[in-house]
Every structure is written in C-alpha cells, then in structure tokens.
C-alpha cells in the first residue's frame, strides 16, 4: 500500500516538472495540479477505492473463535465461540448495529467455534431484531460428524430459523464494498476436525484478510499444494496460535503484515505458543494482537489503509 502511494507521488512530481519545463505551464497552475495529484494519491480525491470500506471485529470470546465482518451492505459472522460466549457475541452484534447476519460460517464443528451459535439462533427465532439468512459448514466424512449436545443444539437452532445449511465449496460472496472468497479444506481424510476448517479470503479494495479457523500443518500444506495461499495484509492466526499452525512455509507464502490471535488468558493449552509467535514475528514484528491481552480487536479498511483499534488499548 505504501509503495503504491510513493509511486503515485513520484509520478505526479515528474509530470509537474515536465509540464513546467516543456509546455510553459505557469508555476501556480503546476502547483495546483500537483496538489490535486497528491490528494488523489493519498485517497483524498477520485480513486478506485472511494467509498470502499469494511470493518473486521476479532471478538474476545475467551478460548474460542469469533470474527464479525461488516461492510456497507452485509454482515458475516465466522464462528461464535463456546456456548458460554453466546450472550457476549449477541451483545456485540447489538452494539455494532447488526440486525441481519447474511451468513454465519461454522469453520468446523468444535464447541469453541460453534457453541455460541445456538444462543444467536434461539434469539433470532424469537425476536425480530436479529435475522440470520444463511449458514455454511464444511463437508465432513460421516465418521467425523460430531454427536455432541453442542452440535445438536446448533442444528436445532438452524431448524428453528428455517435455514438450509450450505456445504462449503469454492465460491465468492459479494459483500458490496468487499468480497469474501470461500476456501474449503482441500483434504478429505484428516485425523482432526481442525483440518477440515473452512478458510476465507476477504478483499476490501487493496487490503486483504485471511481467516483460518483451526487449520494446522496438514491443512496448511494442502492449501499450499492447491495454490490456495496468497499474500495478505491481515492473518487470523490458525488454531489459537498452536505450535502445529502458522508453519514457516505457510507464512512464507502469505507474508502477512498483521496477525490476530484469539485465545483466553492463562489457558490450559499454552496458546499462543512461543514457537508460533516466533514464526509470526518474522513477518509481523510487533503488529501481533491477541484477544487475551487486547480484548476485541477492530481492524477497519478504507480500501487502501488499515486502522487497528483494541478494546483494551
């Protein structure tokens, strides 16, 4: 992003010099033209990203995952934490003015990712100030489909709202000022539900985000082999920063500048691990945010630049 701005300014300066030296342009006219050019280069005038905006909230749900995407015309919720976090997620939706969730995306059916959905679905079935339009889940082998009460509660909520579950496949959701590319796990025979996680690539103008669910090394490797990994500005770190995720090869292909880790303070898993943090620091330096320390992390894009705000910052 910065490199593009510098190129625009250098081009503007060269054009002004040419105008002044070779076409007899008055200095005042040249200065006015340069001012307009600089304003456009830095987003202050007409440009391809004018009116483009989106905000991504990495919600603090303890040892779980939940990400809310809001654009000019759509709202998407990726995961909803444990059931105990459901009321907090509902309060967040109300705080941010969300009355319709165009999609809820269950990256994979572990309790710390889908538990809170049952609270939202029950509420939406009973009250008119929240509507849930669509739901998405990964394609799972029959042997991997859970039989937990959490999963049953989720399915009951889907039925109460008369929603059909969409099985994840390669598709792009039009979010108005942004787009969300759905990336289903390319593997079909993993030993862990984590590696069936739905991933997604969000683009808003020239800025980008990658969401990973709980993907760890097996899925990361298959994503690389399938050519599904591209450079991004912001990475939602896989599996809460476990040592099995955010591998060197995966990060090397992605080259993120920002990273966000969703985890609970002093959790029993030791997330995020020192190994994952060391690998992330190579690319992100100090631009690594954690919900256990920072609370909810809000990243807003105007199509060219990113602004980070933290709940505890």
PDB file of C-alpha atoms in Angstrom:
ATOM      1  CA  UNK A   1       0.000   0.000   0.000  1.00  0.00           C
ATOM      2  CA  UNK A   2       2.704   2.487   0.969  1.00  0.00           C
ATOM      3  CA  UNK A   3       4.745   1.592  -2.105  1.00  0.00           C
ATOM      4  CA  UNK A   4       1.805   2.406  -4.371  1.00  0.00           C
ATOM      5  CA  UNK A   5       1.363   5.811  -2.731  1.00  0.00           C
ATOM      6  CA  UNK A   6       5.056   6.626  -3.190  1.00  0.00           C
ATOM      7  CA  UNK A   7       4.887   5.619  -6.846  1.00  0.00           C
ATOM      8  CA  UNK A   8       1.874   7.871  -7.380  1.00  0.00           C
ATOM      9  CA  UNK A   9       3.652  10.842  -5.793  1.00  0.00           C
ATOM     10  CA  UNK A  10       6.849  10.293  -7.815  1.00  0.00           C
ATOM     11  CA  UNK A  11       4.804  10.076 -10.998  1.00  0.00           C
ATOM     12  CA  UNK A  12       2.998  13.298 -10.095  1.00  0.00           C
ATOM     13  CA  UNK A  13       6.252  15.137  -9.426  1.00  0.00           C
ATOM     14  CA  UNK A  14       7.745  14.021 -12.739  1.00  0.00           C
ATOM     15  CA  UNK A  15       4.654  15.130 -14.629  1.00  0.00           C
ATOM     16  CA  UNK A  16       4.672  18.549 -12.976  1.00  0.00           C
ATOM     17  CA  UNK A  17       8.331  19.037 -13.849  1.00  0.00           C
ATOM     18  CA  UNK A  18       7.599  18.089 -17.451  1.00  0.00           C
ATOM     19  CA  UNK A  19       4.646  20.468 -17.620  1.00  0.00           C
ATOM     20  CA  UNK A  20       6.683  23.344 -16.224  1.00  0.00           C
ATOM     21  CA  UNK A  21       9.820  22.818 -18.305  1.00  0.00           C
ATOM     22  CA  UNK A  22       8.443  21.768 -21.659  1.00  0.00           C
ATOM     23  CA  UNK A  23       4.957  23.185 -22.016  1.00  0.00           C
ATOM     24  CA  UNK A  24       5.428  26.608 -20.469  1.00  0.00           C
ATOM     25  CA  UNK A  25       2.910  25.845 -17.742  1.00  0.00           C
ATOM     26  CA  UNK A  26       2.618  28.597 -15.145  1.00  0.00           C
ATOM     27  CA  UNK A  27       4.057  27.709 -11.761  1.00  0.00           C
ATOM     28  CA  UNK A  28       0.748  28.402  -9.980  1.00  0.00           C
ATOM     29  CA  UNK A  29      -1.060  26.034 -12.341  1.00  0.00           C
ATOM     30  CA  UNK A  30       1.613  23.387 -11.797  1.00  0.00           C
ATOM     31  CA  UNK A  31       1.322  23.727  -8.017  1.00  0.00           C
ATOM     32  CA  UNK A  32      -2.469  23.392  -8.167  1.00  0.00           C
ATOM     33  CA  UNK A  33      -2.174  20.336 -10.368  1.00  0.00           C
ATOM     34  CA  UNK A  34       0.375  18.781  -8.012  1.00  0.00           C
ATOM     35  CA  UNK A  35      -1.887  19.421  -5.010  1.00  0.00           C
ATOM     36  CA  UNK A  36      -4.752  17.620  -6.728  1.00  0.00           C
ATOM     37  CA  UNK A  37      -2.472  14.756  -7.733  1.00  0.00           C
ATOM     38  CA  UNK A  38      -1.159  14.314  -4.193  1.00  0.00           C
ATOM     39  CA  UNK A  39      -4.699  14.401  -2.791  1.00  0.00           C
ATOM     40  CA  UNK A  40      -5.727  11.655  -5.187  1.00  0.00           C
ATOM     41  CA  UNK A  41      -2.606   9.599  -4.462  1.00  0.00           C
ATOM     42  CA  UNK A  42      -3.398   9.586  -0.765  1.00  0.00           C
ATOM     43  CA  UNK A  43      -7.098   8.905  -1.132  1.00  0.00           C
ATOM     44  CA  UNK A  44      -8.322  12.493  -0.877  1.00  0.00           C
ATOM     45  CA  UNK A  45      -9.707  12.693  -4.408  1.00  0.00           C
ATOM     46  CA  UNK A  46     -11.281  10.459  -7.024  1.00  0.00           C
ATOM     47  CA  UNK A  47      -9.815   6.958  -6.892  1.00  0.00           C
ATOM     48  CA  UNK A  48     -10.822   3.377  -7.492  1.00  0.00           C
ATOM     49  CA  UNK A  49     -11.413   2.748  -3.777  1.00  0.00           C
ATOM     50  CA  UNK A  50     -13.556   5.772  -2.994  1.00  0.00           C
ATOM     51  CA  UNK A  51     -16.493   4.645  -0.860  1.00  0.00           C
ATOM     52  CA  UNK A  52     -14.867   1.298  -0.172  1.00  0.00           C
ATOM     53  CA  UNK A  53     -14.846   0.290   3.475  1.00  0.00           C
ATOM     54  CA  UNK A  54     -15.216  -2.669   5.784  1.00  0.00           C
ATOM     55  CA  UNK A  55     -14.575  -3.437   9.429  1.00  0.00           C
ATOM     56  CA  UNK A  56     -13.475  -6.737  10.890  1.00  0.00           C
ATOM     57  CA  UNK A  57     -14.006  -7.396  14.598  1.00  0.00           C
ATOM     58  CA  UNK A  58     -11.999 -10.225  16.130  1.00  0.00           C
ATOM     59  CA  UNK A  59     -14.283 -10.718  19.105  1.00  0.00           C
ATOM     60  CA  UNK A  60     -12.966 -11.581  22.540  1.00  0.00           C
ATOM     61  CA  UNK A  61     -14.714 -14.887  23.301  1.00  0.00           C
ATOM     62  CA  UNK A  62     -12.116 -16.405  25.601  1.00  0.00           C
ATOM     63  CA  UNK A  63     -10.618 -19.697  24.450  1.00  0.00           C
ATOM     64  CA  UNK A  64     -12.586 -19.789  21.237  1.00  0.00           C
ATOM     65  CA  UNK A  65     -13.012 -18.016  17.939  1.00  0.00           C
ATOM     66  CA  UNK A  66     -15.462 -15.482  16.562  1.00  0.00           C
ATOM     67  CA  UNK A  67     -14.988 -12.905  13.811  1.00  0.00           C
ATOM     68  CA  UNK A  68     -17.546 -10.362  12.626  1.00  0.00           C
ATOM     69  CA  UNK A  69     -17.229  -8.743   9.196  1.00  0.00           C
ATOM     70  CA  UNK A  70     -19.315  -5.642   8.461  1.00  0.00           C
ATOM     71  CA  UNK A  71     -19.352  -3.899   5.076  1.00  0.00           C
ATOM     72  CA  UNK A  72     -21.585  -1.261   3.544  1.00  0.00           C
ATOM     73  CA  UNK A  73     -24.257  -3.852   2.719  1.00  0.00           C
ATOM     74  CA  UNK A  74     -23.544  -7.133   4.505  1.00  0.00           C
ATOM     75  CA  UNK A  75     -22.628  -8.717   7.825  1.00  0.00           C
ATOM     76  CA  UNK A  76     -20.915 -12.089   8.208  1.00  0.00           C
ATOM     77  CA  UNK A  77     -20.132 -13.960  11.426  1.00  0.00           C
ATOM     78  CA  UNK A  78     -17.380 -16.567  11.256  1.00  0.00           C
ATOM     79  CA  UNK A  79     -17.680 -18.830  14.321  1.00  0.00           C
ATOM     80  CA  UNK A  80     -19.236 -17.807  17.658  1.00  0.00           C
ATOM     81  CA  UNK A  81     -17.085 -19.183  20.467  1.00  0.00           C
ATOM     82  CA  UNK A  82     -18.282 -21.532  23.200  1.00  0.00           C
ATOM     83  CA  UNK A  83     -21.954 -21.567  24.185  1.00  0.00           C
ATOM     84  CA  UNK A  84     -20.984 -19.591  27.297  1.00  0.00           C
ATOM     85  CA  UNK A  85     -19.802 -16.781  24.998  1.00  0.00           C
ATOM     86  CA  UNK A  86     -23.065 -16.636  23.048  1.00  0.00           C
ATOM     87  CA  UNK A  87     -24.637 -13.845  25.107  1.00  0.00           C
ATOM     88  CA  UNK A  88     -21.487 -11.727  24.712  1.00  0.00           C
ATOM     89  CA  UNK A  89     -21.478 -12.258  20.951  1.00  0.00           C
ATOM     90  CA  UNK A  90     -25.159 -11.296  20.826  1.00  0.00           C
ATOM     91  CA  UNK A  91     -24.378  -8.138  22.811  1.00  0.00           C
ATOM     92  CA  UNK A  92     -21.572  -7.346  20.347  1.00  0.00           C
ATOM     93  CA  UNK A  93     -23.941  -7.692  17.391  1.00  0.00           C
ATOM     94  CA  UNK A  94     -26.362  -5.294  19.053  1.00  0.00           C
ATOM     95  CA  UNK A  95     -23.567  -2.865  19.935  1.00  0.00           C
ATOM     96  CA  UNK A  96     -22.369  -2.767  16.320  1.00  0.00           C
ATOM     97  CA  UNK A  97     -25.894  -2.356  14.964  1.00  0.00           C
ATOM     98  CA  UNK A  98     -26.176  -5.745  13.268  1.00  0.00           C
ATOM     99  CA  UNK A  99     -29.798  -6.733  12.701  1.00  0.00           C
ATOM    100  CA  UNK A 100     -29.175  -9.165   9.844  1.00  0.00           C
ATOM    101  CA  UNK A 101     -26.424 -11.722   9.502  1.00  0.00           C
ATOM    102  CA  UNK A 102     -26.259 -12.565   5.822  1.00  0.00           C
ATOM    103  CA  UNK A 103     -24.129 -15.606   6.626  1.00  0.00           C
ATOM    104  CA  UNK A 104     -22.972 -17.477   9.679  1.00  0.00           C
ATOM    105  CA  UNK A 105     -19.952 -19.614   8.859  1.00  0.00           C
ATOM    106  CA  UNK A 106     -19.074 -22.565  11.042  1.00  0.00           C
ATOM    107  CA  UNK A 107     -15.438 -23.211  10.149  1.00  0.00           C
ATOM    108  CA  UNK A 108     -15.639 -26.640  11.806  1.00  0.00           C
ATOM    109  CA  UNK A 109     -17.943 -28.110  14.451  1.00  0.00           C
ATOM    110  CA  UNK A 110     -15.827 -27.891  17.586  1.00  0.00           C
ATOM    111  CA  UNK A 111     -17.588 -26.438  20.620  1.00  0.00           C
ATOM    112  CA  UNK A 112     -15.264 -23.414  20.921  1.00  0.00           C
ATOM    113  CA  UNK A 113     -16.274 -22.360  17.410  1.00  0.00           C
ATOM    114  CA  UNK A 114     -19.971 -23.257  17.113  1.00  0.00           C
ATOM    115  CA  UNK A 115     -21.235 -23.248  20.697  1.00  0.00           C
ATOM    116  CA  UNK A 116     -22.342 -19.615  20.715  1.00  0.00           C
ATOM    117  CA  UNK A 117     -24.354 -20.011  17.519  1.00  0.00           C
ATOM    118  CA  UNK A 118     -27.165 -21.785  19.387  1.00  0.00           C
ATOM    119  CA  UNK A 119     -27.695 -18.681  21.541  1.00  0.00           C
ATOM    120  CA  UNK A 120     -27.857 -16.442  18.464  1.00  0.00           C
ATOM    121  CA  UNK A 121     -30.123 -18.813  16.576  1.00  0.00           C
ATOM    122  CA  UNK A 122     -32.521 -19.190  19.504  1.00  0.00           C
ATOM    123  CA  UNK A 123     -32.672 -15.414  19.883  1.00  0.00           C
ATOM    124  CA  UNK A 124     -33.234 -14.864  16.158  1.00  0.00           C
ATOM    125  CA  UNK A 125     -36.085 -17.384  16.206  1.00  0.00           C
ATOM    126  CA  UNK A 126     -37.844 -15.484  18.990  1.00  0.00           C
ATOM    127  CA  UNK A 127     -37.093 -11.817  18.292  1.00  0.00           C
ATOM    128  CA  UNK A 128     -37.394  -9.631  15.216  1.00  0.00           C
ATOM    129  CA  UNK A 129     -34.270  -7.510  15.760  1.00  0.00           C
ATOM    130  CA  UNK A 130     -31.928 -10.283  14.539  1.00  0.00           C
ATOM    131  CA  UNK A 131     -32.318 -12.271  11.354  1.00  0.00           C
ATOM    132  CA  UNK A 132     -29.943 -14.994  10.189  1.00  0.00           C
ATOM    133  CA  UNK A 133     -30.220 -15.619   6.472  1.00  0.00           C
ATOM    134  CA  UNK A 134     -27.726 -18.367   5.600  1.00  0.00           C
ATOM    135  CA  UNK A 135     -25.408 -20.884   7.269  1.00  0.00           C
ATOM    136  CA  UNK A 136     -22.310 -22.645   5.978  1.00  0.00           C
ATOM    137  CA  UNK A 137     -20.413 -25.703   7.216  1.00  0.00           C
ATOM    138  CA  UNK A 138     -17.536 -27.812   5.894  1.00  0.00           C
ATOM    139  CA  UNK A 139     -18.061 -31.041   4.022  1.00  0.00           C
ATOM    140  CA  UNK A 140     -17.296 -33.809   6.530  1.00  0.00           C
ATOM    141  CA  UNK A 141     -16.957 -37.556   6.356  1.00  0.00           C
ATOM    142  CA  UNK A 142     -19.800 -39.282   8.201  1.00  0.00           C
ATOM    143  CA  UNK A 143     -17.268 -40.575  10.711  1.00  0.00           C
ATOM    144  CA  UNK A 144     -16.199 -37.013  11.550  1.00  0.00           C
ATOM    145  CA  UNK A 145     -19.664 -35.576  12.167  1.00  0.00           C
ATOM    146  CA  UNK A 146     -19.922 -34.937  15.920  1.00  0.00           C
ATOM    147  CA  UNK A 147     -22.657 -36.342  18.122  1.00  0.00           C
ATOM    148  CA  UNK A 148     -22.211 -33.769  20.888  1.00  0.00           C
ATOM    149  CA  UNK A 149     -25.051 -31.862  22.520  1.00  0.00           C
ATOM    150  CA  UNK A 150     -23.409 -28.635  21.342  1.00  0.00           C
ATOM    151  CA  UNK A 151     -23.709 -29.768  17.744  1.00  0.00           C
ATOM    152  CA  UNK A 152     -27.295 -30.917  18.260  1.00  0.00           C
ATOM    153  CA  UNK A 153     -28.157 -27.506  19.751  1.00  0.00           C
ATOM    154  CA  UNK A 154     -26.664 -25.855  16.696  1.00  0.00           C
ATOM    155  CA  UNK A 155     -28.737 -27.995  14.328  1.00  0.00           C
ATOM    156  CA  UNK A 156     -31.881 -27.337  16.391  1.00  0.00           C
ATOM    157  CA  UNK A 157     -31.273 -23.592  16.050  1.00  0.00           C
ATOM    158  CA  UNK A 158     -30.820 -23.917  12.300  1.00  0.00           C
ATOM    159  CA  UNK A 159     -34.164 -25.733  12.088  1.00  0.00           C
ATOM    160  CA  UNK A 160     -35.962 -23.136  14.245  1.00  0.00           C
ATOM    161  CA  UNK A 161     -34.892 -20.422  11.796  1.00  0.00           C
ATOM    162  CA  UNK A 162     -35.798 -22.489   8.720  1.00  0.00           C
ATOM    163  CA  UNK A 163     -32.282 -22.164   7.350  1.00  0.00           C
ATOM    164  CA  UNK A 164     -30.708 -24.565   4.884  1.00  0.00           C
ATOM    165  CA  UNK A 165     -27.056 -25.353   5.571  1.00  0.00           C
ATOM    166  CA  UNK A 166     -24.764 -24.694   2.620  1.00  0.00           C
ATOM    167  CA  UNK A 167     -21.846 -27.089   2.322  1.00  0.00           C
ATOM    168  CA  UNK A 168     -18.666 -25.111   1.745  1.00  0.00           C
ATOM    169  CA  UNK A 169     -17.348 -25.065  -1.786  1.00  0.00           C
ATOM    170  CA  UNK A 170     -15.219 -22.632  -3.752  1.00  0.00           C
ATOM    171  CA  UNK A 171     -17.355 -19.535  -4.126  1.00  0.00           C
ATOM    172  CA  UNK A 172     -17.165 -15.785  -3.660  1.00  0.00           C
ATOM    173  CA  UNK A 173     -19.696 -13.905  -1.548  1.00  0.00           C
ATOM    174  CA  UNK A 174     -20.467 -10.385  -2.748  1.00  0.00           C
ATOM    175  CA  UNK A 175     -20.425  -8.114   0.293  1.00  0.00           C
ATOM    176  CA  UNK A 176     -20.874  -4.837  -1.557  1.00  0.00           C
ATOM    177  CA  UNK A 177     -17.735  -2.879  -0.695  1.00  0.00           C
ATOM    178  CA  UNK A 178     -15.809  -6.131  -0.195  1.00  0.00           C
ATOM    179  CA  UNK A 179     -15.833  -9.763  -1.265  1.00  0.00           C
ATOM    180  CA  UNK A 180     -15.260 -12.982   0.648  1.00  0.00           C
ATOM    181  CA  UNK A 181     -13.707 -15.925  -1.172  1.00  0.00           C
ATOM    182  CA  UNK A 182     -14.638 -19.208   0.490  1.00  0.00           C
ATOM    183  CA  UNK A 183     -11.806 -21.742   0.561  1.00  0.00           C
ATOM    184  CA  UNK A 184     -12.935 -25.203   1.690  1.00  0.00           C
ATOM    185  CA  UNK A 185     -10.303 -27.534   3.029  1.00  0.00           C
ATOM    186  CA  UNK A 186      -8.707 -29.352   0.080  1.00  0.00           C
ATOM    187  CA  UNK A 187      -8.184 -32.548   2.094  1.00  0.00           C
ATOM    188  CA  UNK A 188     -10.685 -35.335   2.618  1.00  0.00           C
ATOM    189  CA  UNK A 189      -9.096 -37.661   5.148  1.00  0.00           C
ATOM    190  CA  UNK A 190      -7.747 -35.796   8.157  1.00  0.00           C
ATOM    191  CA  UNK A 191      -7.415 -37.213  11.644  1.00  0.00           C
ATOM    192  CA  UNK A 192      -8.632 -33.978  13.258  1.00  0.00           C
ATOM    193  CA  UNK A 193     -11.713 -31.829  12.689  1.00  0.00           C
ATOM    194  CA  UNK A 194      -9.407 -28.810  12.872  1.00  0.00           C
ATOM    195  CA  UNK A 195      -8.044 -29.525   9.414  1.00  0.00           C
ATOM    196  CA  UNK A 196     -11.475 -29.533   7.816  1.00  0.00           C
ATOM    197  CA  UNK A 197     -11.716 -25.833   8.677  1.00  0.00           C
ATOM    198  CA  UNK A 198     -13.268 -23.513   6.131  1.00  0.00           C
ATOM    199  CA  UNK A 199     -10.789 -20.769   5.282  1.00  0.00           C
ATOM    200  CA  UNK A 200     -11.738 -17.469   3.670  1.00  0.00           C
ATOM    201  CA  UNK A 201     -10.020 -14.592   1.900  1.00  0.00           C
ATOM    202  CA  UNK A 202     -11.543 -11.133   2.339  1.00  0.00           C
ATOM    203  CA  UNK A 203     -10.648  -8.310  -0.042  1.00  0.00           C
ATOM    204  CA  UNK A 204     -11.623  -4.706   0.510  1.00  0.00           C
ATOM    205  CA  UNK A 205     -10.103  -2.505  -2.158  1.00  0.00           C
ATOM    206  CA  UNK A 206      -6.349  -3.049  -1.987  1.00  0.00           C
ATOM    207  CA  UNK A 207      -6.453  -4.573   1.510  1.00  0.00           C
ATOM    208  CA  UNK A 208      -6.917  -8.228   2.399  1.00  0.00           C
ATOM    209  CA  UNK A 209      -7.556 -10.619   5.291  1.00  0.00           C
ATOM    210  CA  UNK A 210      -7.198 -14.394   5.599  1.00  0.00           C
ATOM    211  CA  UNK A 211      -9.297 -16.411   8.071  1.00  0.00           C
ATOM    212  CA  UNK A 212      -8.103 -19.870   9.012  1.00  0.00           C
ATOM    213  CA  UNK A 213     -10.403 -21.465  11.583  1.00  0.00           C
ATOM    214  CA  UNK A 214      -8.273 -24.065  13.364  1.00  0.00           C
ATOM    215  CA  UNK A 215      -6.243 -25.104  10.328  1.00  0.00           C
ATOM    216  CA  UNK A 216      -2.920 -26.651  11.306  1.00  0.00           C
ATOM    217  CA  UNK A 217       0.029 -28.094   9.401  1.00  0.00           C
ATOM    218  CA  UNK A 218      -1.812 -30.820   7.391  1.00  0.00           C
ATOM    219  CA  UNK A 219      -4.410 -28.400   6.016  1.00  0.00           C
ATOM    220  CA  UNK A 220      -1.861 -25.609   5.554  1.00  0.00           C
ATOM    221  CA  UNK A 221       0.281 -27.982   3.478  1.00  0.00           C
ATOM    222  CA  UNK A 222      -2.661 -28.985   1.299  1.00  0.00           C
ATOM    223  CA  UNK A 223      -3.702 -25.351   0.840  1.00  0.00           C
ATOM    224  CA  UNK A 224      -0.196 -24.571  -0.385  1.00  0.00           C
ATOM    225  CA  UNK A 225      -0.181 -27.560  -2.727  1.00  0.00           C
ATOM    226  CA  UNK A 226      -3.564 -26.496  -4.124  1.00  0.00           C
ATOM    227  CA  UNK A 227      -2.330 -22.948  -4.789  1.00  0.00           C
ATOM    228  CA  UNK A 228      -4.897 -21.508  -2.374  1.00  0.00           C
ATOM    229  CA  UNK A 229      -2.485 -19.313  -0.392  1.00  0.00           C
ATOM    230  CA  UNK A 230      -1.727 -15.741  -1.416  1.00  0.00           C
ATOM    231  CA  UNK A 231      -0.168 -12.720   0.231  1.00  0.00           C
ATOM    232  CA  UNK A 232      -2.396 -10.832   2.668  1.00  0.00           C
ATOM    233  CA  UNK A 233      -2.271  -7.851   4.975  1.00  0.00           C
ATOM    234  CA  UNK A 234      -4.007  -9.472   7.966  1.00  0.00           C
ATOM    235  CA  UNK A 235      -3.893 -13.098   9.107  1.00  0.00           C
ATOM    236  CA  UNK A 236      -6.342 -14.517  11.624  1.00  0.00           C
ATOM    237  CA  UNK A 237      -3.901 -16.990  13.128  1.00  0.00           C
ATOM    238  CA  UNK A 238      -4.900 -20.634  12.924  1.00  0.00           C
ATOM    239  CA  UNK A 239      -5.763 -22.763  15.966  1.00  0.00           C
ATOM    240  CA  UNK A 240      -5.269 -20.004  18.531  1.00  0.00           C
ATOM    241  CA  UNK A 241      -1.537 -19.894  17.870  1.00  0.00           C
ATOM    242  CA  UNK A 242      -0.745 -23.558  18.482  1.00  0.00           C
ATOM    243  CA  UNK A 243       2.716 -24.818  17.604  1.00  0.00           C
ATOM    244  CA  UNK A 244       1.216 -27.011  14.850  1.00  0.00           C
ATOM    245  CA  UNK A 245      -0.185 -23.994  12.968  1.00  0.00           C
ATOM    246  CA  UNK A 246       1.315 -20.970  11.174  1.00  0.00           C
ATOM    247  CA  UNK A 247       4.119 -23.043   9.702  1.00  0.00           C
ATOM    248  CA  UNK A 248       7.130 -21.390   8.071  1.00  0.00           C
ATOM    249  CA  UNK A 249       6.055 -22.445   4.575  1.00  0.00           C
ATOM    250  CA  UNK A 250       2.505 -21.154   5.090  1.00  0.00           C
ATOM    251  CA  UNK A 251       3.639 -17.789   6.435  1.00  0.00           C
ATOM    252  CA  UNK A 252       6.293 -17.516   3.750  1.00  0.00           C
ATOM    253  CA  UNK A 253       3.640 -17.754   1.047  1.00  0.00           C
ATOM    254  CA  UNK A 254       1.252 -15.439   2.859  1.00  0.00           C
ATOM    255  CA  UNK A 255       3.676 -12.708   4.010  1.00  0.00           C
ATOM    256  CA  UNK A 256       1.232 -11.118   6.483  1.00  0.00           C
ATOM    257  CA  UNK A 257       1.907  -7.695   7.965  1.00  0.00           C
ATOM    258  CA  UNK A 258      -0.648  -8.027  10.783  1.00  0.00           C
ATOM    259  CA  UNK A 259      -1.714 -11.036  12.841  1.00  0.00           C
ATOM    260  CA  UNK A 260      -4.594 -11.564  15.268  1.00  0.00           C
ATOM    261  CA  UNK A 261      -4.741 -14.462  17.733  1.00  0.00           C
ATOM    262  CA  UNK A 262      -7.947 -15.440  19.521  1.00  0.00           C
ATOM    263  CA  UNK A 263      -7.259 -17.068  22.885  1.00  0.00           C
ATOM    264  CA  UNK A 264      -8.011 -16.892  26.599  1.00  0.00           C
ATOM    265  CA  UNK A 265      -5.605 -15.586  29.225  1.00  0.00           C
ATOM    266  CA  UNK A 266      -3.683 -18.352  31.006  1.00  0.00           C
ATOM    267  CA  UNK A 267      -5.450 -21.062  29.005  1.00  0.00           C
ATOM    268  CA  UNK A 268      -4.506 -24.672  29.734  1.00  0.00           C
ATOM    269  CA  UNK A 269      -3.281 -25.250  26.150  1.00  0.00           C
ATOM    270  CA  UNK A 270      -0.477 -22.700  26.400  1.00  0.00           C
ATOM    271  CA  UNK A 271      -1.830 -20.774  23.397  1.00  0.00           C
ATOM    272  CA  UNK A 272      -0.302 -18.931  21.730  1.00  0.00           C
ATOM    273  CA  UNK A 273       2.900 -20.955  21.828  1.00  0.00           C
ATOM    274  CA  UNK A 274       6.347 -19.401  21.721  1.00  0.00           C
ATOM    275  CA  UNK A 275       7.092 -21.351  18.537  1.00  0.00           C
ATOM    276  CA  UNK A 276       4.129 -19.850  16.667  1.00  0.00           C
ATOM    277  CA  UNK A 277       4.875 -16.352  17.971  1.00  0.00           C
ATOM    278  CA  UNK A 278       8.487 -16.540  16.836  1.00  0.00           C
ATOM    279  CA  UNK A 279       7.425 -17.532  13.322  1.00  0.00           C
ATOM    280  CA  UNK A 280       4.816 -14.759  13.184  1.00  0.00           C
ATOM    281  CA  UNK A 281       7.226 -12.105  14.421  1.00  0.00           C
ATOM    282  CA  UNK A 282       9.428 -12.663  11.367  1.00  0.00           C
ATOM    283  CA  UNK A 283       6.678 -11.132   9.213  1.00  0.00           C
ATOM    284  CA  UNK A 284       4.535  -9.081  11.577  1.00  0.00           C
ATOM    285  CA  UNK A 285       7.074  -7.796  14.091  1.00  0.00           C
ATOM    286  CA  UNK A 286       5.140  -6.088  16.854  1.00  0.00           C
ATOM    287  CA  UNK A 287       1.908  -5.978  14.842  1.00  0.00           C
ATOM    288  CA  UNK A 288       0.508  -9.075  16.527  1.00  0.00           C
ATOM    289  CA  UNK A 289      -2.697  -8.629  18.519  1.00  0.00           C
ATOM    290  CA  UNK A 290      -4.193 -11.095  20.996  1.00  0.00           C
ATOM    291  CA  UNK A 291      -7.694 -11.115  22.403  1.00  0.00           C
ATOM    292  CA  UNK A 292      -6.400 -12.350  25.775  1.00  0.00           C
ATOM    293  CA  UNK A 293      -4.338  -9.163  26.138  1.00  0.00           C
ATOM    294  CA  UNK A 294      -6.073  -6.672  23.833  1.00  0.00           C
ATOM    295  CA  UNK A 295      -9.718  -7.698  24.101  1.00  0.00           C
ATOM    296  CA  UNK A 296     -11.743  -7.359  20.919  1.00  0.00           C
ATOM    297  CA  UNK A 297      -9.523  -6.249  18.039  1.00  0.00           C
ATOM    298  CA  UNK A 298     -11.130  -3.992  15.420  1.00  0.00           C
ATOM    299  CA  UNK A 299      -9.443  -3.503  12.047  1.00  0.00           C
ATOM    300  CA  UNK A 300     -11.039  -1.041   9.649  1.00  0.00           C
ATOM    301  CA  UNK A 301     -10.139  -0.710   5.981  1.00  0.00           C
ATOM    302  CA  UNK A 302     -10.905   2.254   3.735  1.00  0.00           C
ATOM    303  CA  UNK A 303      -9.795   0.224   0.753  1.00  0.00           C
ATOM    304  CA  UNK A 304      -6.189   1.398   0.942  1.00  0.00           C
ATOM    305  CA  UNK A 305      -5.108   1.661   4.571  1.00  0.00           C
ATOM    306  CA  UNK A 306      -5.849  -0.282   7.743  1.00  0.00           C
ATOM    307  CA  UNK A 307      -6.632   1.147  11.169  1.00  0.00           C
ATOM    308  CA  UNK A 308      -6.358  -1.039  14.274  1.00  0.00           C
ATOM    309  CA  UNK A 309      -8.302  -0.311  17.469  1.00  0.00           C
ATOM    310  CA  UNK A 310      -8.215  -2.551  20.526  1.00  0.00           C
ATOM    311  CA  UNK A 311     -10.727  -2.815  23.342  1.00  0.00           C
ATOM    312  CA  UNK A 312      -8.008  -2.678  25.993  1.00  0.00           C
ATOM    313  CA  UNK A 313      -5.601  -0.471  24.047  1.00  0.00           C
TER     314      UNK A 313
END
